[in-house]
């Protein structure tokens, strides 16, 4: 397997990414080539510091870097020689099967969507986030790649999410929920009502509408929504987690007795912090494209980079993209047929 | 001031609501009449238990109760003699200025919207939730009353939210943000782009798009969104808070050392729990109707009921509804005029 890593653009700098690459090379012998893209002198210095010499490594110089402040599409268009675009292009040109980047999410989505073709029959490429729930995790899809969606897009997100959940997260029959403002069928909007109607015609384990209360309660493995709503949910819950953890830290430091208490109960906080840590899941896959694209967290440390590389190898090994092509091609015409045949008015949707 | 309380339908039972009413009667001498609506024998028993005898109290028997499992509009239509509808009708009939209910949110929205007229020029009545942020609080509006909105509705939500924030939460020039999937102007969807254009023409302190990361960071006092997205944000963040607090409790109980630590640091957790507690804010106002409508939290305890009654009295005293009528009437025609005069294409929106 051949993997590309965009080593620039993460919050932690190039060194941390290179350290993660070293860990991955040690852990995954199935990797045959690992391409690093970025400013060559910085990469070489980081490799020296990490004492990482591996014949599978190949360096590619790129003079520019997309930073977090860059406007996505503008950055991809103007920064022609940036590491992110160059990394994606290695996949486009058949030099590698997967690309990983901890850089600007919007720019990675733009770069991958513009440079890689979509898989056959796939109409939109969604970004999926793996979110921790009370006891397990769930896939939220789309978290921002497609702010304006049609019902067929959401149905395809459900299909792709189910495949990912089944093959990589080992849920045998993952439950698919459609995010709405309440679980009753009378809830939702035009988009969700038609999507629900279509989802009922698929082979998916569709459980109907789910609402905000269901997300962290282990009632659903795949939560489908448009990229506008998904992005808001992703960011607001991530920001709330951080706000609560910060408040806990501040309150525990407020006086010596609390500090002692906090020291005794340290294990508890570490465990919770680990559970809420986006690093644990190794990144968010951008599904439906010709090539495996993984967005590592901006603040990803070495283990998170290693995990993202592991997820990339598993995605290749499990032939996720071939399965997506097959299942989307099977499901989509059936929907069209049913839609024409049934002529169900909106109010008749059961 | 004359206040109606629907004493049924909360999770804590009629007794807790009556205890809250007693506290309110003791604290707010400006209340001239307090109407209690529900099953008379239960109310009388609760008043006896609370040793509450106050000449300002008036009892109204209603034989039915809307429960949390009821479908909102169905419940309002079929349970003709339910306490919630009867309570709203007392406001409609001019017997009181404000109604408070801890019952089924959807049913209260339906009952109030169906039974009370909207204020002049107000096109939709939104439900606003007061949410705790890192250091203060912000108003999220609409959290579910109107899942499908037009730009003019969101503009009016911003106007009403600003008035509420200014008059009741004492923010002198509250910042209004429009919830979107990113802060750049290129983000958003059709609804947010047109709403942003209109909001720039108002006198409001409109700061543009806000995203999920901004919500809890004290960057904005009013977050405007449609009831679909707002409901999802409200429920998913509430559910995440609970999930985290539950995990903290579980982890702290896991072994004797942690239990000791937790005991020493107890004050810290109590403070955080209090900050996240929806009871602190006394309820969510349903704005824009002829009459003051406050949804108390379903799990509201006596202090929360007392707070909801306090908020109702303040809303009346501060003449929030008169201000809404005035400001909405002033702002709305200007928008229409500007819209016709400017003819700005979507891409020209600065």
XYZ file of C-alpha atoms in Angstrom:
700
model
C 0.000 0.000 0.000
C 1.172 3.467 -0.875
C 0.241 6.354 1.415
C 0.816 10.108 1.080
C 1.058 12.369 4.111
C 0.804 16.151 3.871
C 3.186 16.956 6.716
C 2.484 20.699 6.786
C -0.524 22.701 7.911
C -1.273 20.950 11.224
C -1.285 23.017 14.410
C 1.580 20.995 15.908
C 4.080 21.541 13.107
C 5.854 19.230 10.763
C 7.913 17.439 13.468
C 4.933 15.875 15.200
C 3.548 14.600 11.895
C 6.911 13.057 11.017
C 7.013 11.387 14.444
C 3.585 9.910 13.700
C 4.799 8.685 10.320
C 7.736 6.959 12.030
C 5.370 5.146 14.404
C 3.189 4.075 11.481
C 6.146 2.721 9.512
C 7.167 0.670 12.537
C 3.644 -0.647 13.101
C 2.328 -1.332 9.604
C 4.603 -3.490 7.475
C 1.968 -3.568 4.706
C 2.893 -0.018 3.747
C 5.152 -0.281 0.698
C 5.678 3.435 0.043
C 5.126 6.450 2.273
C 5.280 9.800 0.511
C 5.890 12.933 2.557
C 4.916 16.252 0.998
C 6.022 19.651 2.324
C 9.008 21.918 2.635
C 11.898 19.544 2.032
C 14.439 21.130 4.416
C 11.898 21.033 7.260
C 10.982 17.429 6.547
C 14.634 16.384 6.374
C 15.391 18.119 9.662
C 12.377 16.457 11.288
C 13.417 13.028 9.988
C 16.918 13.543 11.376
C 15.559 14.607 14.749
C 13.275 11.568 14.783
C 16.153 9.323 13.639
C 13.790 8.014 11.057
C 15.371 6.351 8.045
C 13.165 4.023 6.153
C 13.604 2.930 2.550
C 9.839 3.214 2.052
C 9.957 6.996 2.572
C 9.838 9.332 -0.421
C 10.067 13.096 -0.102
C 8.269 15.600 -2.329
C 9.060 19.275 -1.999
C 6.183 21.771 -2.010
C 7.017 25.408 -1.399
C 3.671 26.614 0.009
C 1.440 25.730 2.928
C -2.316 26.165 3.345
C -2.857 27.620 6.805
C -5.951 27.463 9.007
C -6.804 31.104 8.207
C -6.847 30.525 4.438
C -10.152 30.567 2.617
C -10.498 27.016 1.290
C -11.245 27.339 -2.416
C -9.099 30.443 -2.794
C -6.168 28.674 -1.151
C -6.466 25.660 -3.426
C -6.678 27.884 -6.507
C -3.925 30.355 -5.625
C -1.402 28.278 -3.711
C -0.553 26.085 -6.663
C 2.516 24.584 -5.026
C 1.072 23.897 -1.596
C 1.741 20.607 0.143
C -1.926 19.707 0.478
C -2.739 19.993 -3.212
C 0.504 18.267 -4.188
C -0.305 15.424 -1.796
C -3.776 14.976 -3.282
C -2.297 15.062 -6.775
C -0.060 12.099 -5.987
C -3.233 10.082 -5.449
C -4.834 11.505 -8.578
C -1.734 10.549 -10.590
C -1.799 6.967 -9.349
C 1.352 7.243 -7.207
C -0.543 6.339 -4.041
C -3.906 5.029 -2.867
C -4.483 7.265 0.151
C -3.728 10.771 1.386
C -3.726 12.077 4.949
C -3.640 15.736 5.950
C -3.974 17.512 9.297
C -4.439 20.849 7.508
C -7.369 23.218 6.905
C -10.485 21.031 6.581
C -12.265 23.167 4.024
C -9.175 23.315 1.861
C -8.689 19.547 1.989
C -12.306 18.995 1.010
C -11.910 21.510 -1.819
C -8.576 20.091 -2.989
C -9.784 16.499 -2.948
C -13.149 17.282 -4.534
C -11.541 19.383 -7.273
C -8.588 17.092 -7.973
C -10.008 13.575 -7.519
C -12.971 12.335 -9.487
C -16.002 11.087 -7.618
C -16.591 7.347 -7.592
C -19.053 6.085 -10.188
C -22.702 6.950 -9.343
C -21.642 8.958 -6.294
C -23.119 12.450 -6.514
C -21.447 14.179 -3.568
C -18.427 13.345 -1.400
C -19.305 13.761 2.298
C -16.946 14.231 5.219
C -17.732 11.857 8.081
C -16.696 12.487 11.683
C -16.393 9.698 14.208
C -17.873 11.026 17.439
C -17.657 9.514 20.930
C -20.987 8.595 22.532
C -21.666 7.498 26.114
C -20.299 3.985 25.548
C -19.232 3.720 21.930
C -19.054 5.985 18.957
C -21.158 7.096 16.015
C -20.529 8.434 12.560
C -21.861 11.920 11.809
C -22.086 12.419 8.043
C -21.824 15.032 6.400
C -19.959 17.425 8.719
C -19.376 20.182 6.232
C -18.374 19.175 2.710
C -21.876 19.784 1.288
C -23.845 22.535 3.019
C -26.720 22.275 0.540
C -27.998 18.789 -0.172
C -30.755 17.003 -2.028
C -32.470 13.870 -0.676
C -30.483 11.573 -2.970
C -27.243 12.984 -1.547
C -28.302 12.180 1.995
C -29.334 8.665 0.932
C -25.892 8.135 -0.554
C -24.280 9.483 2.635
C -26.272 6.864 4.545
C -25.060 4.136 2.175
C -21.416 5.185 2.380
C -21.577 5.700 6.130
C -23.083 2.242 6.608
C -20.309 0.636 4.587
C -17.648 2.481 6.562
C -19.274 1.631 9.889
C -19.655 -2.037 8.934
C -16.211 -2.589 7.448
C -14.028 -0.363 9.618
C -15.894 0.119 12.897
C -17.222 -3.454 12.963
C -20.912 -2.732 13.475
C -22.612 -5.657 11.807
C -25.899 -3.988 11.057
C -25.318 -0.334 11.841
C -28.424 1.697 12.661
C -28.895 4.704 10.406
C -30.760 7.724 11.787
C -31.745 10.872 9.957
C -31.048 13.935 12.105
C -34.179 15.967 12.765
C -35.881 18.266 15.267
C -37.756 15.427 16.926
C -38.404 11.764 16.298
C -42.046 11.893 15.203
C -42.671 11.550 11.492
C -44.438 14.907 11.458
C -41.157 16.612 12.336
C -38.360 17.586 10.000
C -38.322 19.704 6.875
C -38.827 19.117 3.180
C -35.350 17.632 2.807
C -35.660 15.184 5.703
C -39.168 14.055 4.789
C -38.225 13.070 1.247
C -34.928 11.565 2.428
C -36.769 9.438 4.986
C -39.113 8.206 2.292
C -36.186 7.169 0.114
C -34.210 5.612 2.969
C -37.134 3.314 3.745
C -36.713 1.833 0.280
C -33.087 0.867 0.799
C -31.647 -2.260 2.402
C -30.140 -0.095 5.157
C -31.002 -0.521 8.815
C -32.855 2.799 8.827
C -34.418 3.606 12.194
C -36.097 6.883 11.184
C -35.538 10.322 12.610
C -33.098 10.807 15.458
C -32.904 14.024 17.458
C -30.167 15.761 19.424
C -30.948 13.704 22.538
C -30.195 10.454 20.696
C -26.712 11.384 19.522
C -24.676 10.492 22.589
C -27.023 7.809 23.902
C -25.761 4.848 21.841
C -29.024 4.539 19.952
C -27.609 4.985 16.478
C -24.359 4.244 14.629
C -24.756 6.579 11.648
C -26.342 10.015 11.897
C -27.087 11.418 8.456
C -27.494 15.129 7.845
C -26.548 17.864 5.404
C -23.136 19.519 5.750
C -24.640 22.722 7.118
C -26.340 21.099 10.108
C -23.612 18.484 10.579
C -20.902 21.110 10.712
C -22.826 23.090 13.320
C -23.387 19.978 15.444
C -19.739 18.902 15.150
C -18.354 22.290 16.104
C -20.854 23.158 18.807
C -20.478 19.828 20.600
C -16.684 19.919 20.270
C -16.662 23.443 21.640
C -18.990 22.494 24.503
C -16.764 19.536 25.495
C -13.767 21.831 25.619
C -15.660 24.474 27.577
C -16.753 21.928 30.173
C -13.288 20.377 30.511
C -11.752 23.829 30.854
C -14.294 24.748 33.542
C -13.519 21.510 35.400
C -9.793 22.287 35.281
C -10.326 25.843 36.477
C -12.653 24.862 39.312
C -10.369 22.046 40.457
C -7.453 24.476 40.708
C -9.445 27.024 42.728
C -8.222 25.989 46.196
C -5.768 23.546 47.811
C -8.425 21.083 48.954
C -9.838 20.803 45.446
C -6.308 20.466 44.065
C -5.685 17.523 46.385
C -9.014 16.005 45.388
C -8.181 16.454 41.730
C -4.812 14.762 42.218
C -6.460 11.747 43.859
C -9.111 11.503 41.143
C -6.709 12.173 38.283
C -7.329 8.845 36.592
C -11.004 9.678 36.198
C -10.325 12.919 34.344
C -7.690 11.385 32.138
C -10.090 8.669 31.116
C -12.826 11.171 30.237
C -10.404 13.419 28.389
C -9.232 10.420 26.388
C -12.809 9.465 25.516
C -13.575 12.962 24.267
C -10.280 13.254 22.444
C -10.727 13.500 18.678
C -7.235 12.018 18.274
C -8.414 8.589 19.341
C -10.236 7.958 16.083
C -7.451 8.894 13.729
C -9.337 11.297 11.550
C -12.382 11.943 9.447
C -12.763 10.167 6.106
C -13.894 12.071 3.015
C -15.902 9.365 1.293
C -16.943 8.763 -2.298
C -13.811 9.862 -4.130
C -11.343 8.011 -6.335
C -8.770 7.562 -3.610
C -8.791 7.394 0.164
C -8.772 10.823 1.829
C -8.409 11.181 5.583
C -8.572 14.481 7.408
C -6.468 14.162 10.557
C -7.389 16.549 13.360
C -5.651 19.930 13.151
C -4.168 19.396 16.594
C -3.266 15.763 15.888
C -0.229 14.519 17.796
C 1.981 11.593 16.715
C -0.418 8.861 17.835
C -3.299 10.515 16.005
C -1.226 10.708 12.827
C -0.300 7.049 13.232
C -3.987 6.210 13.734
C -4.975 8.168 10.640
C -2.419 6.204 8.645
C -3.763 2.965 10.130
C -7.321 3.941 9.132
C -6.065 4.712 5.609
C -4.456 1.264 5.326
C -7.610 -0.417 6.639
C -9.753 1.525 4.177
C -7.571 0.296 1.327
C -7.386 -3.286 2.622
C -11.137 -3.515 3.098
C -11.735 -2.187 -0.408
C -14.194 0.393 0.913
C -14.276 2.265 -2.378
C -15.069 -0.837 -4.449
C -17.908 -1.631 -2.025
C -19.216 1.930 -2.258
C -19.265 1.775 -6.065
C -21.105 -1.554 -5.989
C -23.690 -0.679 -3.329
C -24.396 2.840 -4.568
C -24.834 1.552 -8.118
C -27.243 -1.107 -6.833
C -29.279 1.162 -4.575
C -29.613 4.320 -6.643
C -31.596 3.054 -9.670
C -33.997 1.214 -7.359
C -34.797 4.485 -5.663
C -35.470 6.212 -8.961
C -37.754 3.360 -9.998
C -39.667 3.317 -6.747
C -40.034 7.071 -6.842
C -41.627 6.993 -10.273
C -43.776 3.963 -9.519
C -45.227 4.935 -6.173
C -46.125 8.605 -6.567
C -46.570 8.902 -2.820
C -47.697 12.351 -1.734
C -45.682 13.825 1.123
C -48.526 13.337 3.584
C -48.709 9.624 2.813
C -45.152 9.030 3.979
C -45.555 6.503 6.757
C -49.731 41.491 37.381
C -51.745 38.377 36.736
C -49.915 35.131 36.074
C -51.223 31.682 35.099
C -49.321 28.510 35.935
C -50.104 25.168 34.342
C -49.235 23.016 37.329
C -49.520 19.668 35.515
C -47.338 18.040 32.911
C -43.894 18.627 34.436
C -41.678 15.635 35.195
C -41.647 16.446 38.916
C -45.382 16.426 39.463
C -47.853 19.032 40.617
C -46.420 19.345 44.155
C -43.072 20.759 43.073
C -44.770 23.330 40.840
C -47.029 24.410 43.700
C -43.965 24.752 45.950
C -42.426 27.015 43.310
C -45.612 29.076 43.148
C -45.490 29.520 46.916
C -41.907 30.821 46.724
C -42.899 33.227 43.945
C -45.856 34.579 45.886
C -43.550 35.243 48.850
C -40.917 36.935 46.676
C -42.909 39.012 44.212
C -45.472 41.286 45.798
C -46.281 42.803 42.386
C -48.258 39.705 41.496
C -51.922 40.551 42.009
C -53.444 37.243 40.860
C -51.900 33.825 40.427
C -54.058 31.322 38.582
C -53.331 27.623 38.963
C -54.710 25.278 36.321
C -54.896 21.491 36.689
C -56.702 18.734 38.496
C -58.312 20.580 41.372
C -58.057 17.832 44.029
C -54.348 17.430 43.305
C -53.723 21.161 43.458
C -55.660 21.495 46.694
C -53.724 18.626 48.263
C -50.437 20.171 47.135
C -51.401 23.567 48.545
C -52.292 21.950 51.863
C -48.988 20.084 51.977
C -47.134 23.299 51.173
C -49.230 25.189 53.743
C -49.793 27.733 51.075
C -52.791 30.000 51.505
C -52.675 33.203 49.624
C -55.641 35.385 48.683
C -54.041 35.994 45.259
C -54.396 32.314 44.320
C -57.213 31.213 42.023
C -57.815 27.581 41.104
C -59.121 26.382 37.725
C -60.010 22.756 37.290
C -58.901 21.001 34.072
C -59.568 17.287 33.792
C -56.842 16.340 31.311
C -53.059 16.562 31.156
C -50.764 16.736 28.153
C -47.923 14.310 28.810
C -44.410 14.289 27.359
C -45.309 11.383 25.063
C -48.244 13.211 23.468
C -47.933 14.433 19.914
C -48.151 18.213 20.212
C -50.817 19.314 17.761
C -52.908 16.177 18.295
C -52.810 16.703 22.049
C -53.935 20.311 21.765
C -56.759 19.349 19.423
C -57.988 16.248 21.226
C -57.420 17.038 24.896
C -59.880 19.913 24.947
C -59.926 20.140 28.713
C -56.206 19.865 29.369
C -54.537 22.180 31.849
C -52.080 23.583 29.311
C -54.699 24.733 26.835
C -56.945 26.045 29.607
C -54.009 27.989 31.031
C -53.232 29.570 27.658
C -56.916 30.393 27.223
C -56.923 32.440 30.419
C -54.352 34.710 28.765
C -56.313 34.770 25.530
C -59.456 35.761 27.429
C -57.711 38.643 29.176
C -57.753 37.061 32.634
C -53.959 37.172 32.890
C -50.894 38.585 31.135
C -48.556 35.618 31.315
C -48.633 31.819 31.311
C -45.962 29.402 32.518
C -45.911 25.685 31.811
C -43.322 22.973 32.492
C -45.184 20.597 30.144
C -44.529 19.174 26.669
C -42.673 21.891 24.714
C -44.211 21.127 21.339
C -47.696 21.148 22.812
C -47.127 24.481 24.557
C -45.839 26.001 21.323
C -48.853 24.596 19.479
C -51.358 25.671 22.147
C -49.972 29.187 22.398
C -49.588 29.640 18.641
C -53.098 28.340 17.964
C -54.847 30.132 20.835
C -53.026 33.480 21.083
C -52.768 35.855 18.176
C -49.353 36.934 16.993
C -48.298 40.486 17.799
C -48.826 42.999 15.003
C -46.326 42.608 12.119
C -44.790 39.499 13.736
C -44.832 36.649 11.225
C -43.675 33.730 13.372
C -43.388 33.176 17.126
C -39.974 31.697 17.997
C -38.958 29.827 21.114
C -35.737 31.168 22.621
C -33.481 29.174 24.923
C -31.053 30.803 27.306
C -27.854 28.759 27.144
C -24.836 28.919 29.451
C -21.534 29.842 27.792
C -18.021 29.763 29.285
C -18.570 32.916 31.339
C -22.051 34.214 30.607
C -25.025 33.102 28.602
C -26.491 33.498 25.146
C -29.916 33.317 23.588
C -30.453 30.630 20.967
C -33.515 31.510 18.861
C -35.503 29.613 17.415
C -35.064 26.273 19.194
C -37.947 24.468 17.578
C -41.173 26.399 17.097
C -40.548 27.003 13.369
C -38.575 24.249 11.635
C -38.984 25.871 8.228
C -38.199 29.575 8.029
C -37.875 32.378 5.523
C -35.248 35.127 5.829
C -37.769 37.651 7.158
C -38.642 35.248 9.984
C -35.006 34.983 11.041
C -34.641 38.770 10.908
C -37.640 39.118 13.211
C -36.163 36.473 15.538
C -33.027 38.610 15.705
C -35.097 41.695 16.530
C -37.122 39.969 19.239
C -34.059 38.235 20.674
C -32.193 41.547 20.854
C -35.050 43.188 22.730
C -35.245 40.305 25.177
C -31.475 40.265 25.693
C -31.341 44.029 26.196
C -34.321 44.387 28.498
C -34.173 41.191 30.530
C -30.580 39.980 30.354
C -29.107 43.489 30.527
C -26.820 43.356 27.516
C -26.688 46.961 26.359
C -25.835 46.303 22.744
C -26.214 42.559 22.336
C -24.239 40.997 19.497
C -26.390 39.087 17.026
C -24.830 36.197 15.119
C -26.383 34.105 12.386
C -25.598 30.421 12.900
C -23.739 28.928 9.950
C -21.209 26.286 8.949
C -18.288 28.697 9.169
C -17.748 32.398 9.591
C -16.677 33.346 6.059
C -19.301 35.052 3.934
C -19.007 32.310 1.333
C -20.408 29.805 3.842
C -24.026 29.189 4.696
C -26.990 28.294 2.556
C -29.633 30.195 0.625
C -31.549 31.030 3.804
C -28.553 32.342 5.736
C -27.165 34.366 2.828
C -30.383 36.289 2.290
C -30.940 36.664 6.044
C -27.431 38.092 6.466
C -28.123 40.588 3.704
C -31.316 41.733 5.445
C -29.754 41.817 8.909
C -27.086 44.218 7.677
C -29.872 46.680 6.908
C -31.249 46.705 10.442
C -30.103 48.745 13.434
C -29.090 45.534 15.205
C -25.546 44.837 16.360
C -25.169 42.125 13.706
C -21.707 40.541 13.728
C -22.246 38.194 10.761
C -22.058 34.434 10.704
C -21.154 32.549 13.856
C -20.228 28.874 13.846
C -20.434 26.075 16.400
C -17.077 27.057 17.912
C -18.376 30.530 18.794
C -21.403 29.414 20.773
C -19.844 28.793 24.163
C -16.979 31.261 23.771
C -18.799 34.453 24.859
C -18.499 35.999 21.428
C -22.203 36.513 20.813
C -25.335 37.201 22.860
C -27.999 36.151 20.343
C -27.590 33.209 17.995
C -30.255 33.238 15.305
C -31.233 30.097 13.422
C -34.266 28.233 12.127
C -36.148 25.958 14.509
C -34.818 22.816 12.823
C -31.142 23.610 13.377
C -31.738 25.345 16.712
C -33.621 22.366 18.087
C -30.823 20.019 17.060
C -28.177 22.253 18.655
C -30.197 22.655 21.854
C -30.837 18.951 22.276
C -27.422 17.691 21.200
C -25.520 20.079 23.477
C -27.879 19.382 26.393
C -27.442 15.671 25.840
C -23.652 16.001 25.587
C -23.486 17.949 28.879
C -25.460 15.227 30.593
C -23.328 12.490 29.042
C -20.123 14.139 30.240
C -21.429 14.787 33.754
C -22.651 11.192 33.977
C -19.254 9.919 32.836
C -17.529 12.107 35.446
C -19.798 10.731 38.168
C -19.211 7.148 37.052
C -15.445 7.519 36.818
C -15.216 9.277 40.180
C -17.066 6.400 41.839
C -14.822 3.758 40.278
C -12.447 3.285 43.241
C -12.003 4.506 46.836
C -9.158 6.881 46.025
C -11.191 8.622 43.351
C -14.175 8.722 45.703
C -12.053 10.514 48.285
C -10.761 12.892 45.624
C -14.304 13.578 44.479
C -15.401 14.322 48.042
C -12.586 16.852 48.474
C -13.312 18.506 45.144
C -17.080 18.420 45.541
C -17.512 22.183 45.389
C -15.985 22.254 41.915
C -18.482 19.772 40.507
C -21.434 21.433 42.161
C -20.444 24.744 40.637
C -20.150 23.261 37.156
C -23.405 21.378 37.509
C -25.116 24.571 38.554
C -23.694 26.449 35.553
C -24.986 23.798 33.159
C -28.334 23.544 34.901
C -31.217 24.699 32.711
C -33.176 25.552 35.878
C -30.989 28.560 36.573
C -32.537 30.597 33.789
C -36.154 30.008 34.667
C -37.398 28.925 31.293
C -37.550 29.612 27.597
C -39.736 32.464 26.338
C -42.009 31.985 23.333
C -41.805 35.455 21.809
C -44.035 37.436 19.499
C -47.462 36.444 20.818
C -50.261 38.425 22.438
C -49.357 37.430 25.967
C -46.230 36.298 27.752
C -45.535 32.581 27.380
C -42.727 30.908 29.309
C -41.789 27.260 28.891
C -40.297 26.085 32.191
C -37.951 23.107 31.926
C -39.728 19.741 32.112
C -37.625 18.766 35.094
C -37.999 22.174 36.733
C -37.873 22.109 40.534
C -39.402 24.737 42.833
C -36.649 27.315 42.331
C -36.879 26.978 38.558
C -40.647 27.500 38.697
C -40.131 30.542 40.892
C -37.540 31.850 38.404
C -39.902 31.284 35.479
C -42.562 33.293 37.306
C -39.988 36.017 38.001
C -39.064 36.129 34.305
C -42.758 36.403 33.430
C -43.205 39.356 35.787
C -40.105 41.066 34.398
C -41.310 40.515 30.834
C -44.587 42.209 31.715
C -42.953 45.028 33.693
C -40.459 45.780 30.935
C -43.263 45.881 28.352
C -41.334 43.512 26.085
C -44.332 42.930 23.851
C -44.991 46.645 23.297
C -41.320 47.086 22.378
C -41.478 44.129 19.988
C -44.537 45.589 18.233
C -42.829 48.962 17.908
C -39.421 47.749 16.737
C -40.720 45.072 14.371
C -43.130 47.552 12.805
C -40.261 50.012 12.357
C -37.741 47.551 10.966
C -39.862 45.431 8.644
C -41.030 48.003 6.060
C -37.471 49.366 5.810
C -36.281 45.924 4.823
C -38.918 45.636 2.144
C -37.978 49.039 0.789
C -34.263 48.347 0.769
C -34.840 45.004 -0.893
C -36.737 46.576 -3.770
C -34.382 49.532 -4.082
C -31.035 47.798 -3.964
C -31.517 44.738 -6.136
C -28.268 43.286 -4.844
C -27.406 39.948 -6.443
C -26.437 37.218 -3.992
C -22.787 37.399 -5.020
C -22.590 41.119 -4.233
C -23.410 40.554 -0.575
C -20.383 41.978 1.216
